């Protein structure tokens, strides 16, 4: 038994060592491997001609741009479901940028690490507009469709119990059944993440007939995930996201980045690699952030492209605004 235990520990040690320098592995391979899931509108989708697009996809392309000065040196590997940790842990992919929100269990028990918050989401409730209800606190004696035994189910119970709201639960088996049950009139309201509700609303025959109420029943922050044990790789992914946020705050975007090379602004010069050795400290070239901004865009551009008016989803920035505009996005400075 002791011999078996020693072998297991040795194998684990070898496995951990083999993943210790993800950046070098990625460079030798010539591409970033990114875990994705198809069909999550706005976040990740696969076009008919095989092209991946979406907010999470753009984060992966930004990492590719930072490393290779090319956003297209990334391969996407599809995994069904909301969150998959094992492919990341065993080295099938280098990065997961998909709809699995950050909580303590995922950050502590599964051998992975969240590198930052890229999107603030949260559970909400949607009702028909003709109810004239503008707040979830006005709800009473209402039927709500919810996925059975889900985290949303538990949060709904807590919210209605706390606010002494009378309601009837209408259970559905999974997310795919939510929209159909609600649109068929089986329930008066529906609950899911606000981003999911916006997708259901936009896909309705008449989107204006449905209203997402402002209250959030839960916190669902999402962001890129990497394996534990490689701080260098974790730091790179984190600062790619921070660079995109800082770029928006400084007014640098994909259209004007080339004209900013002559700037005298020290914050902008550090971000663009014109002063200091911040890229070298990450193991990247000095102008890595320029490459991210030029090829993928700043945070605001990526958000607008995937969730804004041109995307069809029209998800308001809200908490995903910069801190200077009342939102929660705040990135440490490059210095």
XYZ file of C-alpha atoms in Angstrom:
335
model
C 0.000 0.000 0.000
C 2.831 2.371 0.867
C 4.497 1.659 -2.514
C 1.257 2.476 -4.371
C 0.866 5.716 -2.435
C 4.435 6.751 -3.264
C 3.843 6.040 -6.966
C 0.661 8.111 -6.943
C 2.446 11.011 -5.306
C 5.323 10.751 -7.787
C 2.918 10.703 -10.728
C 1.063 13.701 -9.322
C 4.356 15.520 -8.888
C 5.405 14.763 -12.460
C 2.010 15.880 -13.751
C 2.212 19.134 -11.818
C 5.735 19.726 -13.105
C 4.687 19.120 -16.722
C 2.160 21.928 -16.479
C 4.471 24.296 -14.601
C 5.317 26.527 -17.591
C 2.178 26.884 -19.676
C 3.546 29.886 -21.570
C 6.503 27.884 -22.857
C 4.218 24.987 -23.809
C 1.902 27.346 -25.687
C 4.808 28.925 -27.547
C 6.226 25.536 -28.552
C 2.793 24.397 -29.732
C 2.209 27.651 -31.587
C -1.335 28.199 -30.314
C -3.402 28.705 -27.179
C -5.913 25.935 -26.459
C -9.120 27.403 -25.133
C -12.131 25.530 -23.756
C -15.435 26.748 -25.177
C -19.107 25.883 -25.222
C -21.330 26.463 -28.226
C -24.746 28.097 -28.102
C -24.323 30.619 -25.287
C -25.349 33.707 -27.207
C -23.081 36.675 -26.720
C -20.470 34.597 -24.913
C -19.514 31.817 -27.329
C -21.053 30.597 -30.551
C -19.904 28.681 -33.599
C -20.856 30.016 -37.017
C -21.989 27.814 -39.888
C -18.537 28.099 -41.463
C -16.782 27.008 -38.252
C -15.735 30.398 -36.855
C -15.980 30.901 -33.087
C -17.224 34.289 -31.875
C -18.401 35.883 -28.641
C -17.207 37.641 -25.492
C -15.428 34.592 -24.031
C -13.949 33.806 -27.431
C -12.544 37.341 -27.653
C -10.804 36.883 -24.293
C -9.041 33.830 -25.692
C -8.106 35.726 -28.846
C -6.735 38.535 -26.668
C -4.405 36.058 -24.925
C -3.241 34.829 -28.336
C -2.586 38.431 -29.415
C -0.571 39.113 -26.255
C 1.658 36.084 -26.798
C 1.960 35.872 -30.595
C 0.911 39.382 -31.754
C -1.787 37.438 -33.627
C -5.341 36.896 -32.308
C -5.907 33.816 -34.467
C -3.311 31.486 -33.017
C -5.866 29.874 -30.748
C -7.705 26.583 -31.059
C -11.112 26.148 -29.469
C -12.136 22.831 -27.952
C -15.830 22.487 -27.248
C -17.102 21.043 -23.978
C -20.861 20.848 -23.311
C -22.433 22.114 -20.106
C -21.888 25.195 -18.018
C -18.473 24.437 -16.582
C -15.767 21.860 -17.127
C -12.732 21.648 -14.857
C -11.170 18.278 -15.663
C -9.966 19.140 -19.216
C -8.190 22.152 -17.751
C -6.681 20.203 -14.867
C -5.277 17.434 -17.077
C -3.837 19.819 -19.669
C -6.249 19.347 -22.576
C -6.661 23.127 -22.632
C -4.661 26.069 -21.301
C -7.589 28.292 -20.468
C -11.334 28.137 -19.864
C -13.241 31.293 -20.725
C -16.855 30.216 -20.486
C -20.042 30.507 -18.469
C -19.035 29.105 -15.106
C -19.339 31.667 -12.373
C -16.777 32.171 -9.637
C -17.529 30.726 -6.212
C -15.431 29.385 -3.351
C -15.869 25.702 -4.203
C -14.691 26.120 -7.780
C -11.773 28.286 -6.693
C -10.683 26.033 -3.848
C -11.595 22.400 -4.483
C -11.042 21.593 -8.153
C -7.455 22.520 -8.913
C -8.301 25.657 -10.880
C -7.964 29.399 -10.328
C -10.051 32.322 -11.556
C -7.783 35.065 -12.864
C -10.260 37.931 -12.636
C -13.841 39.017 -13.238
C -14.610 39.671 -16.882
C -18.416 39.783 -16.628
C -20.706 40.530 -13.691
C -23.943 38.571 -13.963
C -26.646 37.662 -11.484
C -29.963 35.887 -11.214
C -33.006 37.956 -12.164
C -36.736 37.549 -12.814
C -38.552 38.317 -16.053
C -42.299 39.008 -16.318
C -44.687 40.007 -19.060
C -44.863 43.741 -19.578
C -48.650 43.849 -19.280
C -48.348 43.026 -15.578
C -47.023 46.594 -15.163
C -44.672 45.293 -12.468
C -41.375 47.190 -12.329
C -39.812 45.590 -9.236
C -39.558 42.030 -7.963
C -40.710 43.371 -4.593
C -44.120 44.026 -6.170
C -44.598 40.358 -7.059
C -47.246 38.399 -5.175
C -49.329 35.281 -5.793
C -47.332 34.522 -8.923
C -46.099 31.350 -10.624
C -42.408 31.205 -11.553
C -40.659 28.738 -13.871
C -37.326 27.566 -12.450
C -34.941 24.671 -13.093
C -35.545 22.048 -10.415
C -32.864 21.587 -7.730
C -30.677 24.297 -9.254
C -28.843 27.109 -7.483
C -31.445 29.445 -9.024
C -34.165 27.386 -7.364
C -32.556 27.842 -3.947
C -31.966 31.578 -4.479
C -35.590 32.070 -5.558
C -36.829 30.397 -2.383
C -34.596 32.589 -0.230
C -35.627 35.804 -1.979
C -39.361 35.163 -1.761
C -39.157 33.905 1.836
C -37.160 36.951 2.921
C -39.621 39.349 1.287
C -42.728 37.355 2.307
C -43.923 36.953 -1.294
C -46.501 34.285 -2.072
C -45.620 32.294 -5.165
C -45.910 28.941 -6.901
C -42.893 27.097 -8.248
C -43.244 25.599 -11.718
C -40.388 23.137 -12.123
C -38.663 22.477 -15.433
C -35.960 19.926 -16.080
C -33.217 22.140 -17.512
C -32.384 25.522 -19.026
C -33.609 24.436 -22.440
C -37.149 24.076 -21.074
C -37.307 27.468 -19.369
C -38.095 29.639 -22.366
C -40.634 27.211 -23.826
C -42.559 26.866 -20.575
C -42.684 30.621 -20.016
C -43.623 31.507 -23.596
C -46.336 28.836 -23.546
C -47.926 30.559 -20.556
C -47.264 27.731 -18.106
C -45.945 30.300 -15.629
C -46.285 34.052 -15.030
C -42.560 34.667 -14.626
C -39.196 33.061 -15.226
C -35.909 33.178 -13.339
C -32.357 32.639 -14.590
C -29.188 34.707 -14.975
C -29.890 38.188 -16.320
C -27.822 37.462 -19.444
C -29.837 34.290 -20.121
C -33.117 36.154 -19.622
C -31.979 38.827 -22.084
C -31.343 36.120 -24.678
C -34.825 34.655 -24.070
C -36.368 38.105 -24.316
C -34.612 39.017 -27.571
C -35.659 35.701 -29.126
C -39.325 36.268 -28.229
C -41.805 37.106 -30.989
C -42.257 40.545 -29.425
C -39.383 41.376 -27.038
C -41.072 44.566 -25.821
C -43.759 42.444 -24.174
C -41.304 41.169 -21.558
C -39.461 42.953 -18.775
C -36.415 41.915 -16.746
C -36.830 43.243 -13.227
C -33.875 45.148 -11.704
C -33.312 43.093 -8.545
C -30.546 40.483 -8.525
C -31.131 37.368 -6.448
C -27.510 36.237 -6.594
C -23.981 37.253 -7.552
C -22.576 35.424 -10.581
C -19.153 36.863 -11.508
C -17.490 35.125 -14.455
C -13.984 35.204 -15.829
C -11.083 33.230 -17.325
C -9.969 30.118 -15.443
C -6.552 28.430 -15.423
C -4.915 25.500 -13.646
C -3.479 26.054 -10.205
C 0.282 25.902 -9.898
C 1.466 28.171 -12.707
C 1.543 31.702 -11.320
C 3.283 33.035 -14.424
C 0.443 31.918 -16.699
C -2.187 33.065 -14.226
C -0.581 36.524 -14.098
C -0.508 36.803 -17.901
C -4.215 35.986 -18.277
C -5.106 38.392 -15.460
C -3.158 41.265 -17.003
C -4.559 40.710 -20.480
C -7.989 41.390 -18.959
C -6.653 44.321 -16.905
C -5.006 45.820 -20.002
C -8.344 45.803 -21.846
C -10.084 47.508 -18.922
C -7.293 50.074 -18.479
C -7.332 50.788 -22.215
C -11.015 51.689 -22.119
C -10.467 53.904 -19.085
C -7.604 55.706 -20.860
C -9.537 56.070 -24.109
C -7.281 53.771 -26.134
C -9.094 51.552 -28.629
C -8.445 49.490 -31.745
C -9.062 52.484 -34.005
C -6.720 54.983 -32.345
C -4.012 52.838 -30.734
C -1.527 53.515 -33.539
C -1.975 57.266 -33.150
C -1.266 57.048 -29.402
C 2.381 56.066 -29.853
C 3.458 59.714 -29.501
C 1.443 60.262 -26.313
C 3.078 61.998 -23.339
C 0.622 60.483 -20.857
C 2.784 58.279 -18.586
C -0.094 55.883 -17.763
C -0.762 55.350 -21.443
C 2.917 54.991 -22.280
C 3.365 52.271 -19.645
C 0.290 50.409 -20.894
C 1.468 50.548 -24.503
C 4.984 49.389 -23.615
C 6.623 52.689 -24.488
C 8.120 53.070 -20.999
C 9.298 50.518 -18.478
C 9.827 46.774 -18.850
C 6.407 45.503 -17.871
C 6.043 43.157 -20.827
C 9.384 41.544 -20.151
C 8.322 40.892 -16.557
C 5.432 38.807 -17.919
C 7.614 36.982 -20.417
C 5.955 38.892 -23.280
C 7.182 41.450 -25.772
C 7.091 45.135 -24.687
C 4.095 45.992 -26.896
C 1.905 43.013 -25.907
C -0.937 45.294 -24.730
C -0.810 47.220 -28.011
C -1.291 43.916 -29.824
C -4.285 43.033 -27.659
C -5.960 46.414 -28.193
C -5.150 46.623 -31.911
C -6.348 43.106 -32.741
C -9.204 42.536 -30.287
C -10.096 45.900 -28.756
C -10.474 47.410 -25.310
C -13.048 46.077 -22.851
C -15.784 48.436 -24.035
C -15.295 47.455 -27.675
C -15.485 43.759 -26.837
C -18.604 44.302 -24.726
C -20.348 46.360 -27.411
C -19.477 43.889 -30.149
C -20.949 40.933 -28.261
C -23.675 42.398 -26.030
C -24.392 45.891 -27.352
C -26.853 47.236 -29.899
C -25.011 45.795 -32.883
C -25.100 42.284 -31.383
C -28.871 42.150 -31.151
C -28.721 41.254 -27.452
C -28.658 44.840 -26.185
C -27.596 43.995 -22.635
C -27.088 47.278 -20.721
C -23.572 47.690 -19.300
C -24.877 48.205 -15.746
C -22.408 46.660 -13.291
C -20.130 45.914 -16.257
C -19.448 49.615 -16.731
C -16.130 51.104 -15.678
C -15.853 52.253 -12.076
C -15.642 55.824 -13.380
C -19.155 55.439 -14.801
C -20.833 53.767 -11.852
C -19.915 50.184 -12.715
C -17.678 47.611 -11.003
C -14.832 47.203 -13.483
C -11.616 48.485 -11.951
C -8.153 47.390 -13.028
C -4.871 47.990 -11.185
C -2.549 50.353 -13.066
C 0.479 49.308 -15.106
C 3.374 50.730 -13.106
